[in-house]
Amino acid sequence: MTVSPIRKVRSVVSWISNFLSILGGADPDVLKHARSERNTFIGLGLVMLGTAFVAALSMMFALRNAVLVVVDPQTGAAAASQPGSRLAASIVLGLLWGALILVLDRALIKTMQGIAGWWRATKYAFPRFILALFIGVVVSTPITLQIFHSEVSAEVKAYQDDLIRDSSEAAENGSTKKDLE
């Protein structure tokens, strides 16, 4: 007996939707009786996965481009060739960071379930708000630097050229030249 491709696809979609709804905080037994709430929990699970993914990606960028950089001792700049272990460490630590964010976010969501009243809900939502603020600050900087890397490099190069030109002009026309003469 072979399973049709349509049945396989439905099985995979069902598994993914069950996973996302459980991740979003749903109880599978209760969800069987309240099918209309399934999409809400799937959406919540997708938001949590998206947050964790962006956090992991940002940490990978930050580690790869700033923290785990091998520096050339002669120039003080990043070495032309970086070891492969740097990329592997960035990926592993980034995934661990994403998993930590996912676990924290899910724990905070689960504590908010069944809370009635505006004030109590606000009290339980505050830690999640602080976590979101922290993630926003930590995540946005490495991603922004990665996206605008070429523009930042061009601006730094122009600034360095201006400093060199100003130093040359000061050496040629300033008191340094007079002192040397």
Short mmCIF file of C-alpha atoms in Angstrom, two decimals:
data_model
loop_
_atom_site.label_atom_id
_atom_site.label_comp_id
_atom_site.label_asym_id
_atom_site.label_seq_id
_atom_site.Cartn_x
_atom_site.Cartn_y
_atom_site.Cartn_z
CA MET A 1 0.00 0.00 0.00
CA THR A 2 1.54 3.28 -1.10
CA VAL A 3 0.73 6.67 0.33
CA SER A 4 -0.30 9.28 -2.21
CA PRO A 5 1.79 12.45 -2.53
CA ILE A 6 -1.22 14.57 -1.53
CA ARG A 7 -1.61 12.60 1.69
CA LYS A 8 2.11 13.03 2.42
CA VAL A 9 1.84 16.80 1.92
CA ARG A 10 -1.25 16.96 4.15
CA SER A 11 0.60 14.97 6.80
CA VAL A 12 3.57 17.34 6.72
CA VAL A 13 1.33 20.42 6.80
CA SER A 14 -0.62 18.92 9.70
CA TRP A 15 2.60 18.19 11.60
CA ILE A 16 3.92 21.75 11.01
CA SER A 17 0.63 23.35 12.07
CA ASN A 18 0.53 21.17 15.20
CA PHE A 19 4.13 22.09 16.01
CA LEU A 20 3.49 25.81 15.52
CA SER A 21 0.29 25.79 17.56
CA ILE A 22 2.00 23.96 20.44
CA LEU A 23 4.93 26.37 20.19
CA GLY A 24 2.40 29.21 20.34
CA GLY A 25 1.12 27.84 23.64
CA ALA A 26 -1.87 25.72 22.62
CA ASP A 27 -2.85 22.53 24.37
CA PRO A 28 -3.42 19.94 21.59
CA ASP A 29 -6.27 18.25 23.44
CA VAL A 30 -8.10 21.53 23.99
CA LEU A 31 -7.36 22.64 20.44
CA LYS A 32 -9.24 19.60 19.08
CA HIS A 33 -12.41 21.09 20.57
CA ALA A 34 -11.66 24.72 19.67
CA ARG A 35 -10.51 24.53 16.05
CA SER A 36 -11.25 28.21 15.48
CA GLU A 37 -8.33 29.15 17.76
CA ARG A 38 -5.79 27.08 15.83
CA ASN A 39 -4.77 29.92 13.49
CA THR A 40 -4.19 32.26 16.43
CA PHE A 41 -1.74 29.84 18.01
CA ILE A 42 -0.07 29.07 14.67
CA GLY A 43 0.44 32.80 14.14
CA LEU A 44 1.89 33.18 17.63
CA GLY A 45 4.25 30.25 17.00
CA LEU A 46 5.36 31.80 13.70
CA VAL A 47 6.05 35.14 15.40
CA MET A 48 8.16 33.43 18.05
CA LEU A 49 10.08 31.42 15.41
CA GLY A 50 10.61 34.58 13.36
CA THR A 51 11.93 36.47 16.38
CA ALA A 52 14.31 33.63 17.23
CA PHE A 53 15.48 33.37 13.60
CA VAL A 54 16.24 37.08 13.31
CA ALA A 55 18.02 37.04 16.69
CA ALA A 56 20.13 34.05 15.61
CA LEU A 57 20.98 35.66 12.27
CA SER A 58 21.95 38.91 13.94
CA MET A 59 24.17 37.13 16.46
CA MET A 60 25.88 35.25 13.63
CA PHE A 61 26.61 38.56 11.86
CA ALA A 62 27.83 40.18 15.07
CA LEU A 63 30.14 37.31 15.96
CA ARG A 64 31.46 36.84 12.45
CA ASN A 65 32.11 40.51 11.73
CA ALA A 66 33.03 41.98 15.08
CA VAL A 67 33.78 39.57 17.88
CA LEU A 68 35.52 36.56 16.37
CA VAL A 69 37.70 38.54 13.95
CA VAL A 70 41.35 37.62 13.48
CA VAL A 71 43.38 40.85 13.37
CA ASP A 72 46.51 41.41 11.27
CA PRO A 73 49.19 42.46 13.80
CA GLN A 74 50.96 44.72 11.28
CA THR A 75 47.99 46.81 10.17
CA GLY A 76 45.57 46.35 13.05
CA ALA A 77 42.78 45.65 10.54
CA ALA A 78 40.93 42.40 10.01
CA ALA A 79 43.14 39.79 8.40
CA ALA A 80 42.46 39.05 4.74
CA SER A 81 41.78 35.37 5.39
CA GLN A 82 39.79 34.30 8.40
CA PRO A 83 39.84 30.72 9.73
CA GLY A 84 36.89 28.49 8.91
CA SER A 85 36.37 27.75 12.59
CA ARG A 86 35.32 31.40 12.99
CA LEU A 87 32.32 30.84 10.72
CA ALA A 88 31.43 27.56 12.43
CA ALA A 89 31.64 29.16 15.89
CA SER A 90 29.49 32.06 14.69
CA ILE A 91 26.82 29.70 13.39
CA VAL A 92 26.78 27.50 16.50
CA LEU A 93 26.69 30.42 18.94
CA GLY A 94 24.11 32.23 16.81
CA LEU A 95 21.84 29.19 16.81
CA LEU A 96 22.24 28.82 20.57
CA TRP A 97 21.31 32.50 21.00
CA GLY A 98 18.24 32.00 18.78
CA ALA A 99 17.22 28.94 20.81
CA LEU A 100 17.60 30.88 24.05
CA ILE A 101 15.43 33.70 22.70
CA LEU A 102 12.82 31.17 21.55
CA VAL A 103 12.72 29.47 24.97
CA LEU A 104 12.48 32.78 26.84
CA ASP A 105 9.81 34.11 24.52
CA ARG A 106 7.76 30.93 24.81
CA ALA A 107 8.05 30.91 28.60
CA LEU A 108 6.85 34.50 28.75
CA ILE A 109 3.93 33.74 26.41
CA LYS A 110 2.91 30.69 28.44
CA THR A 111 2.83 32.74 31.68
CA MET A 112 0.42 35.20 30.04
CA GLN A 113 -2.20 32.60 29.15
CA GLY A 114 -5.43 32.76 31.11
CA ILE A 115 -4.75 36.22 32.52
CA ALA A 116 -7.88 38.32 32.78
CA GLY A 117 -7.95 42.06 33.32
CA TRP A 118 -5.99 44.88 31.78
CA TRP A 119 -3.70 45.53 34.75
CA ARG A 120 -2.77 41.89 35.31
CA ALA A 121 -2.15 41.36 31.60
CA THR A 122 0.08 44.44 31.52
CA LYS A 123 2.02 43.16 34.51
CA TYR A 124 2.66 39.84 32.77
CA ALA A 125 3.40 41.49 29.41
CA PHE A 126 6.04 43.84 30.83
CA PRO A 127 8.88 41.22 30.91
CA ARG A 128 8.06 40.31 27.31
CA PHE A 129 8.17 43.98 26.36
CA ILE A 130 11.59 44.36 28.02
CA LEU A 131 12.83 41.24 26.21
CA ALA A 132 11.50 42.61 22.90
CA LEU A 133 13.23 45.94 23.53
CA PHE A 134 16.51 44.17 24.35
CA ILE A 135 16.25 41.94 21.29
CA GLY A 136 15.46 44.95 19.12
CA VAL A 137 18.56 46.81 20.23
CA VAL A 138 20.86 43.79 20.10
CA VAL A 139 19.52 42.51 16.78
CA SER A 140 19.24 45.76 14.85
CA THR A 141 22.85 46.93 15.12
CA PRO A 142 24.65 43.91 13.56
CA ILE A 143 22.03 43.54 10.84
CA THR A 144 22.17 47.25 10.01
CA LEU A 145 25.96 47.16 9.88
CA GLN A 146 25.85 44.09 7.64
CA ILE A 147 23.33 45.64 5.27
CA PHE A 148 25.19 48.96 5.00
CA HIS A 149 28.71 47.49 5.17
CA SER A 150 29.88 48.95 1.86
CA GLU A 151 28.52 52.43 2.66
CA VAL A 152 30.13 52.40 6.11
CA SER A 153 33.45 51.28 4.62
CA ALA A 154 33.33 54.04 1.99
CA GLU A 155 32.55 56.65 4.65
CA VAL A 156 35.40 55.46 6.89
CA LYS A 157 37.79 55.51 3.91
CA ALA A 158 36.74 59.09 3.02
CA TYR A 159 37.21 60.16 6.64
CA GLN A 160 40.68 58.60 6.75
CA ASP A 161 41.62 60.29 3.46
CA ASP A 162 40.51 63.66 4.87
CA LEU A 163 42.63 63.13 7.98
CA ILE A 164 45.67 62.20 5.91
CA ARG A 165 45.19 65.22 3.64
CA ASP A 166 44.78 67.57 6.62
CA SER A 167 47.90 66.12 8.27
CA SER A 168 49.90 66.53 5.05
CA GLU A 169 48.77 70.14 4.64
CA ALA A 170 49.62 70.89 8.26
CA ALA A 171 53.06 69.35 7.83
CA GLU A 172 53.74 71.32 4.62
CA ASN A 173 52.35 74.71 5.69
CA GLY A 174 52.29 74.65 9.45
CA SER A 175 54.66 75.22 12.28
CA THR A 176 56.17 71.77 11.89
CA LYS A 177 57.75 72.73 8.57
CA LYS A 178 59.02 76.02 10.01
CA ASP A 179 60.51 74.23 12.98
CA LEU A 180 62.25 71.76 10.71
CA GLU A 181 63.71 74.53 8.54
#
